[in-house]
PDB file of C-alpha atoms in Angstrom:
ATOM      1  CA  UNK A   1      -6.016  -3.918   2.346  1.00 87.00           C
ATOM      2  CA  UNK A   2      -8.943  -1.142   3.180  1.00 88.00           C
ATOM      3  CA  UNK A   3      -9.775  -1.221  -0.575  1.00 93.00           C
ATOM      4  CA  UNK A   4     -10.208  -4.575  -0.819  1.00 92.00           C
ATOM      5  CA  UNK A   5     -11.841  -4.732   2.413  1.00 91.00           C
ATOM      6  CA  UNK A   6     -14.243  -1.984   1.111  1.00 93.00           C
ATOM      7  CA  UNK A   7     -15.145  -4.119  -1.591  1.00 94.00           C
ATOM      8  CA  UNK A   8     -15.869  -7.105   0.628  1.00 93.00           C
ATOM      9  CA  UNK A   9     -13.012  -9.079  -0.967  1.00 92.00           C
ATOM     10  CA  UNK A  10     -11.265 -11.357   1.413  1.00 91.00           C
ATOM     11  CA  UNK A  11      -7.742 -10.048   1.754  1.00 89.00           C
ATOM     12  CA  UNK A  12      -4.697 -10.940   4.529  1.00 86.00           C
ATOM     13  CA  UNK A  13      -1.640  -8.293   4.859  1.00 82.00           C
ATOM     14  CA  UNK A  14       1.727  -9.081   6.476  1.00 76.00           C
ATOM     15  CA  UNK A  15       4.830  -7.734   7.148  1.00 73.00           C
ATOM     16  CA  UNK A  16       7.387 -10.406   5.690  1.00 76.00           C
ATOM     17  CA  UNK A  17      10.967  -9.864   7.151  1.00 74.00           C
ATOM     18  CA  UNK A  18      12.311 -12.640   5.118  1.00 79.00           C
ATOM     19  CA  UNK A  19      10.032 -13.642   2.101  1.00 81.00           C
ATOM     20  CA  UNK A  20      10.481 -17.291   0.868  1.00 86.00           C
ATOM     21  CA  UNK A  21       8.321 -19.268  -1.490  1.00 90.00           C
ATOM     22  CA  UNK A  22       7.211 -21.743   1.530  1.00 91.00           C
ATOM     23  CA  UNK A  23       5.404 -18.708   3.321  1.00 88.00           C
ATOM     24  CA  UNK A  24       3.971 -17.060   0.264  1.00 89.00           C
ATOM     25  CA  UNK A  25       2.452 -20.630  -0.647  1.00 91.00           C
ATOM     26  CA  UNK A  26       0.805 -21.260   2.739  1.00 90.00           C
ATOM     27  CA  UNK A  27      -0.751 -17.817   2.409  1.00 88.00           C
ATOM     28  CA  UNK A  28      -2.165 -18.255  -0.869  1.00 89.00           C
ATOM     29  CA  UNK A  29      -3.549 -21.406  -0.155  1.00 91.00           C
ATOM     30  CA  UNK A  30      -6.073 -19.745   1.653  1.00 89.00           C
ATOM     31  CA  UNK A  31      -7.766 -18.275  -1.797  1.00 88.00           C
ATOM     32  CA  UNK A  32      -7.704 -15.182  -0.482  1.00 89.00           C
ATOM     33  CA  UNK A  33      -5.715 -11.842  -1.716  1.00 89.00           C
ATOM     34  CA  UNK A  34      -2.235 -11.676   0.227  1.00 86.00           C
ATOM     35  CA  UNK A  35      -0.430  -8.320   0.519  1.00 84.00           C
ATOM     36  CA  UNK A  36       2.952  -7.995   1.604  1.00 80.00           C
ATOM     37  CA  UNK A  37       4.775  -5.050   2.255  1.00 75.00           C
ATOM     38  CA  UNK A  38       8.311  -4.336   2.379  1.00 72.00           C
ATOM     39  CA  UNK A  39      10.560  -1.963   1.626  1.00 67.00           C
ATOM     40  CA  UNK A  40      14.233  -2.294   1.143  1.00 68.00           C
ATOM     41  CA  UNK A  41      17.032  -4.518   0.097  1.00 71.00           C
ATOM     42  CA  UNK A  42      18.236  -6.188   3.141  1.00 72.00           C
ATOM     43  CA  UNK A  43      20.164  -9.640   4.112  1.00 74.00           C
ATOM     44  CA  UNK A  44      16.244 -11.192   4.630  1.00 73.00           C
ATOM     45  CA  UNK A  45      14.754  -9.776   1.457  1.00 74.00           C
ATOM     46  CA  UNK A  46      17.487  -9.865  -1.261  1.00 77.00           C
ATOM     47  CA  UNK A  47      17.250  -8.902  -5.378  1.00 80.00           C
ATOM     48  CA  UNK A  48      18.023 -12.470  -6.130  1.00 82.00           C
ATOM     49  CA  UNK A  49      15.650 -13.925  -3.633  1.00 82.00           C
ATOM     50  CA  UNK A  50      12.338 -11.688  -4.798  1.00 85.00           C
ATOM     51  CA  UNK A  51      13.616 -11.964  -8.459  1.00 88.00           C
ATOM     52  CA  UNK A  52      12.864 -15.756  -7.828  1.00 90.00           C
ATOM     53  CA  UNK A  53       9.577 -15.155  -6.259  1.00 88.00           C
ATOM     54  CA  UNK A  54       8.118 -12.230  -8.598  1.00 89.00           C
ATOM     55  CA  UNK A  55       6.267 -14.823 -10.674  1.00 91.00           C
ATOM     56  CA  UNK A  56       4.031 -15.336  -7.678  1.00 90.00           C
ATOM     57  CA  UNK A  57       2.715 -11.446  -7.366  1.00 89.00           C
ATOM     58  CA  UNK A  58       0.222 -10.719  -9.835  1.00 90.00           C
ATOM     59  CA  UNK A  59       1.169  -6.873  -8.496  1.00 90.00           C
ATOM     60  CA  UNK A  60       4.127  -4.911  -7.321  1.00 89.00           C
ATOM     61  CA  UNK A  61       3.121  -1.177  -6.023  1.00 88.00           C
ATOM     62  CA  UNK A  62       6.050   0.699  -5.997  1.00 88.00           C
ATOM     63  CA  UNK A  63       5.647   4.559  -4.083  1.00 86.00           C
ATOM     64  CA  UNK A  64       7.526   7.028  -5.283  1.00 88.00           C
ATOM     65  CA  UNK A  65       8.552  11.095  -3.860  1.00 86.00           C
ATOM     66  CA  UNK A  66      10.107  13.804  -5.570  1.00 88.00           C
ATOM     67  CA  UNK A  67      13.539  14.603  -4.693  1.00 89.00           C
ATOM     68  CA  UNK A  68      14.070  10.829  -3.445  1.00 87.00           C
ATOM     69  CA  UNK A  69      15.732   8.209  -5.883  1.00 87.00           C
ATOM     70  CA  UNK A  70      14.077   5.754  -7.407  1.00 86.00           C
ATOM     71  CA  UNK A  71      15.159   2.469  -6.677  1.00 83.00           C
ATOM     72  CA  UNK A  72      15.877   1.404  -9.990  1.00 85.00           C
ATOM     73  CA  UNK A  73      15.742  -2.620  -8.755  1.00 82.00           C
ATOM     74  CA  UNK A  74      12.099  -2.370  -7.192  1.00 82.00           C
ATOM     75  CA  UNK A  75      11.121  -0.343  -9.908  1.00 88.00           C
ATOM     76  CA  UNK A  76      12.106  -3.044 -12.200  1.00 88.00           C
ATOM     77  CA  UNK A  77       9.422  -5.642 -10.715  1.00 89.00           C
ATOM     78  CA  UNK A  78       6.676  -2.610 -10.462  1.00 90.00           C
ATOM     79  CA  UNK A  79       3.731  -3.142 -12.328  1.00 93.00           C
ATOM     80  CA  UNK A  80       1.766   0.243 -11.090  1.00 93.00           C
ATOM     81  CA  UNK A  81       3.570   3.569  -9.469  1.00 93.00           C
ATOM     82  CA  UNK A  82       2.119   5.727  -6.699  1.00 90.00           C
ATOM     83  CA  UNK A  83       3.907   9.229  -6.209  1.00 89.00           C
ATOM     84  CA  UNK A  84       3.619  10.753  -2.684  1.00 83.00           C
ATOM     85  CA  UNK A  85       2.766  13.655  -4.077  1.00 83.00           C
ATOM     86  CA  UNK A  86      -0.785  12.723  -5.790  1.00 84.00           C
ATOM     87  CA  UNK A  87      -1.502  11.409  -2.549  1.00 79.00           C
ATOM     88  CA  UNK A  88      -1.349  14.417  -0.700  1.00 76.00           C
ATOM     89  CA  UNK A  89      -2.939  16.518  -3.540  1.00 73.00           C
ATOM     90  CA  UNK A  90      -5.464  18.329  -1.972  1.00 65.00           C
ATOM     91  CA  UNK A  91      -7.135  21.085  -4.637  1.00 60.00           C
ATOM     92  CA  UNK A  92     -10.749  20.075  -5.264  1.00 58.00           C
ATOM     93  CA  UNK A  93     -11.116  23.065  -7.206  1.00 57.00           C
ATOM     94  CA  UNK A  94      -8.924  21.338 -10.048  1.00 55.00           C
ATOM     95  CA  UNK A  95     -10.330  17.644  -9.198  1.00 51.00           C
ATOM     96  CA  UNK A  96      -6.980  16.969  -7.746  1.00 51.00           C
ATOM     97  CA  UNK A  97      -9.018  14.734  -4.498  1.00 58.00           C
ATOM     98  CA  UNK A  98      -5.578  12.798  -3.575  1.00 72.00           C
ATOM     99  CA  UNK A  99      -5.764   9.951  -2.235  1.00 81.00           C
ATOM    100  CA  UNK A 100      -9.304   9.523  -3.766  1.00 87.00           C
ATOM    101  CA  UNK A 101      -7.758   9.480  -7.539  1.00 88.00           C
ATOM    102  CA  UNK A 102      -4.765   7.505  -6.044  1.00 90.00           C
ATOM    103  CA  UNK A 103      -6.728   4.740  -4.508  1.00 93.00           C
ATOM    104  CA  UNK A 104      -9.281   4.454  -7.674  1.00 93.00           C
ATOM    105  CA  UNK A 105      -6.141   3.968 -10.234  1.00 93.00           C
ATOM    106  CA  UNK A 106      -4.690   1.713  -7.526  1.00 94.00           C
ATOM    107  CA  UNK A 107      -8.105  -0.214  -7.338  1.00 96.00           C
ATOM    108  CA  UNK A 108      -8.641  -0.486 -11.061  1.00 96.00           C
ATOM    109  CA  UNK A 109      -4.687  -2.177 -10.990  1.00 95.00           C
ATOM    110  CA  UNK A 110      -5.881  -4.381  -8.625  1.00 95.00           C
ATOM    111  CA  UNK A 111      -8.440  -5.261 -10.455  1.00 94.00           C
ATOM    112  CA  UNK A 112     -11.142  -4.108  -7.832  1.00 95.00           C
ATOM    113  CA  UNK A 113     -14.269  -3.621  -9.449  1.00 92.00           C
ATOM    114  CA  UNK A 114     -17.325  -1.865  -7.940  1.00 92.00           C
ATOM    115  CA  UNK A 115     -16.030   0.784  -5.683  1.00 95.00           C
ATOM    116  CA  UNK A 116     -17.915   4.005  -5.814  1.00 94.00           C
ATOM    117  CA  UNK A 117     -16.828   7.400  -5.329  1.00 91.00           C
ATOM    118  CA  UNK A 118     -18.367   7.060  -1.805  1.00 92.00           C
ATOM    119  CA  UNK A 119     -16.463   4.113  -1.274  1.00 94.00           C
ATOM    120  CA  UNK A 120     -13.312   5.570  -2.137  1.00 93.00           C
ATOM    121  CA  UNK A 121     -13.927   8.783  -0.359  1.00 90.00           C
ATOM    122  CA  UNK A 122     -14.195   5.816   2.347  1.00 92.00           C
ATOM    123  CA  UNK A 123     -11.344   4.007   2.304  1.00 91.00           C
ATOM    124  CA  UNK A 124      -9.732   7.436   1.949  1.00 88.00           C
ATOM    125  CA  UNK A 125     -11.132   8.947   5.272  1.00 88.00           C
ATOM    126  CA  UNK A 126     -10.169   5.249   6.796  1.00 87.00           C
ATOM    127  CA  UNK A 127      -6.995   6.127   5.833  1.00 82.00           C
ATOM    128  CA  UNK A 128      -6.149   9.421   6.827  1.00 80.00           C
ATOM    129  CA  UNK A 129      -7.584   8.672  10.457  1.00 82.00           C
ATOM    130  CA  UNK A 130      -5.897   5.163  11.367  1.00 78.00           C
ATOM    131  CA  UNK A 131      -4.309   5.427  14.882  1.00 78.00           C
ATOM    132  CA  UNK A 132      -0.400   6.245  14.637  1.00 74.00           C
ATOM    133  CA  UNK A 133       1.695   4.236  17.335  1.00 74.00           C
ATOM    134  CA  UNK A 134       3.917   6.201  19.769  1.00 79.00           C
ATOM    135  CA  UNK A 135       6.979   4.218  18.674  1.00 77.00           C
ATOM    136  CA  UNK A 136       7.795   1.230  16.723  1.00 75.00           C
ATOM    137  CA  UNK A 137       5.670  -0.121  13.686  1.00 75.00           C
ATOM    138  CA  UNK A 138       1.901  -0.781  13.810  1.00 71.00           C
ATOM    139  CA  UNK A 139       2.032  -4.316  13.389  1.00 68.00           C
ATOM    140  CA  UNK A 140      -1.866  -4.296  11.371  1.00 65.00           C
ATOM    141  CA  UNK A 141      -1.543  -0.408   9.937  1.00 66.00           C
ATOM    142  CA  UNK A 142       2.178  -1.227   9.140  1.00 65.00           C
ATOM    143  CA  UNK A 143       1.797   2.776   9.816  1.00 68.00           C
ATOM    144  CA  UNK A 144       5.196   4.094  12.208  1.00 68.00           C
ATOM    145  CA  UNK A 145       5.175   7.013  14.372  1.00 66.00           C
ATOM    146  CA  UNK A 146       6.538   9.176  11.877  1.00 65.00           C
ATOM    147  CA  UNK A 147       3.399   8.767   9.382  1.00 62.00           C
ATOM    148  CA  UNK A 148       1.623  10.789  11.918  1.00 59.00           C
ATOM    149  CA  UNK A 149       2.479  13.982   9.165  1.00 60.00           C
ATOM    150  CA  UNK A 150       0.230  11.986   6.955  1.00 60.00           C
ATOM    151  CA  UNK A 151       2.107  14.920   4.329  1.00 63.00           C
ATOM    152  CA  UNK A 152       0.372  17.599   5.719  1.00 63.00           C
ATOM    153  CA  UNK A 153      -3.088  16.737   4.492  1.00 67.00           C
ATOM    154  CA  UNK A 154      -5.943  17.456   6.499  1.00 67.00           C
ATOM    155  CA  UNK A 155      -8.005  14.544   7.728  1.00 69.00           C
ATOM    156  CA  UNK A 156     -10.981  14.436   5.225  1.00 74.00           C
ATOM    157  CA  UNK A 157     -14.835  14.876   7.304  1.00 79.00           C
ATOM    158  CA  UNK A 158     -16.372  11.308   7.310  1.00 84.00           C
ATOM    159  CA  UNK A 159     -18.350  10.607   4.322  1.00 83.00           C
ATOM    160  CA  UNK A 160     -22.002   9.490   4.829  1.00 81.00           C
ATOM    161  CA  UNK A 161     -23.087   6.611   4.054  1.00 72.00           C
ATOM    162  CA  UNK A 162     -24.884   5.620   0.732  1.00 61.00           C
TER     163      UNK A 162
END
C-alpha cells in the first residue's frame, strides 16, 4: 500500500475475512489497485474458494521465514516470495539494506515504476515506524501487537527529502 502510495498510484487495502467474487468486483470497479491480505486457510477463506478467484489477482505475495513451513497451497498461487529474513537484513557494509532491496524487487513485481532509492528508503522508514496497537489488529496497518519486534531491526533515521 505505502509503495504504491509513494508512487502516487491510487491504491485501497482491506482485510477480507471471507473473500467472494461479489466483493473483489465492487472493489475493482473503482480502477484503482486493491490489496487484500490474508493469511490462512480458514472456513471464510477456503483452497477451493481462492482457487476460483486467483484469476482476478494479477499478484499473490507470499512471505516466507526460515524454520517455518511453507504452505505448499499458498505457495502454489504465489507469483513473487518475500523471506523474513531479507527484510530484516541489516549489513550496509555488504549492500544487504533490507527492507530497501525487499520493497524495490516487490515494487518492480508490482509493476511500480519510478521509485527512487530515496523513495524506497521512504516507504522503508514509513514502515519501520507505523504505530503498533496495544491489542487486537490495526484495522489500516493490518500491523498486531506482536509486530512491535519489527525482527529486531532498528528503526531507520528519516530520510530527507529529494
Amino acid at each position: 500500500r505505502l509503495l504504491f502510495r509513494q508512487a502516487r498510484e491510487a491504491c485501497d487495502s482491506y482485510w477480507m475475512r471471507k473473500l467472494t467474487r461479489e466483493k473483489l468486483e465492487r472493489r475493482l470497479d473503482t480502477g484503482a489497485h486493491v490489496l487484500v491480505k490474508t493469511h490462512e486457510w480458514t472456513p471464510q477463506v477456503r483452497r477451493a474458494d481462492f482457487e476460483a478467484l486467483a484469476p482476478m489477482f494479477s499478484a499473490v505475495i507470499v512471505s516466507v521465514r526460515d524454520g517455518f513451513e511453507e504452505d505448499s497451497e499458498w505457495m502454489r498461487f504465489a507469483t513473487h516470495v518475500i523471506h523474513f529474513e531479507d527484510i530484516v537484513a541489516k549489513d550496509e557494509s555488504e549492500g544487504k539494506l533490507g527492507a530497501v532491496e525487499v520493497l524495490r524487487r516487490l515494487a518492480e513485481h508490482l509493476g511500480i515504476t519510478g521509485l527512487t532509492d530515496s523513495d524506497l528508503r521512504m516507504v522503508d522508514y514509513e514502515l519501520m515506524t507505523l504505530p503498533m496497537p496495544r491489542h487486537g489488529c490495526d484495522p489500516t496497518t493490518k500491523h498486531w501487537s506482536f509486530h512491535a519486534r519489527r525482527g529486531g531491526r532498528p528503526a531507520p533515521k528519516k530520510p530527507s527529502s529529494p
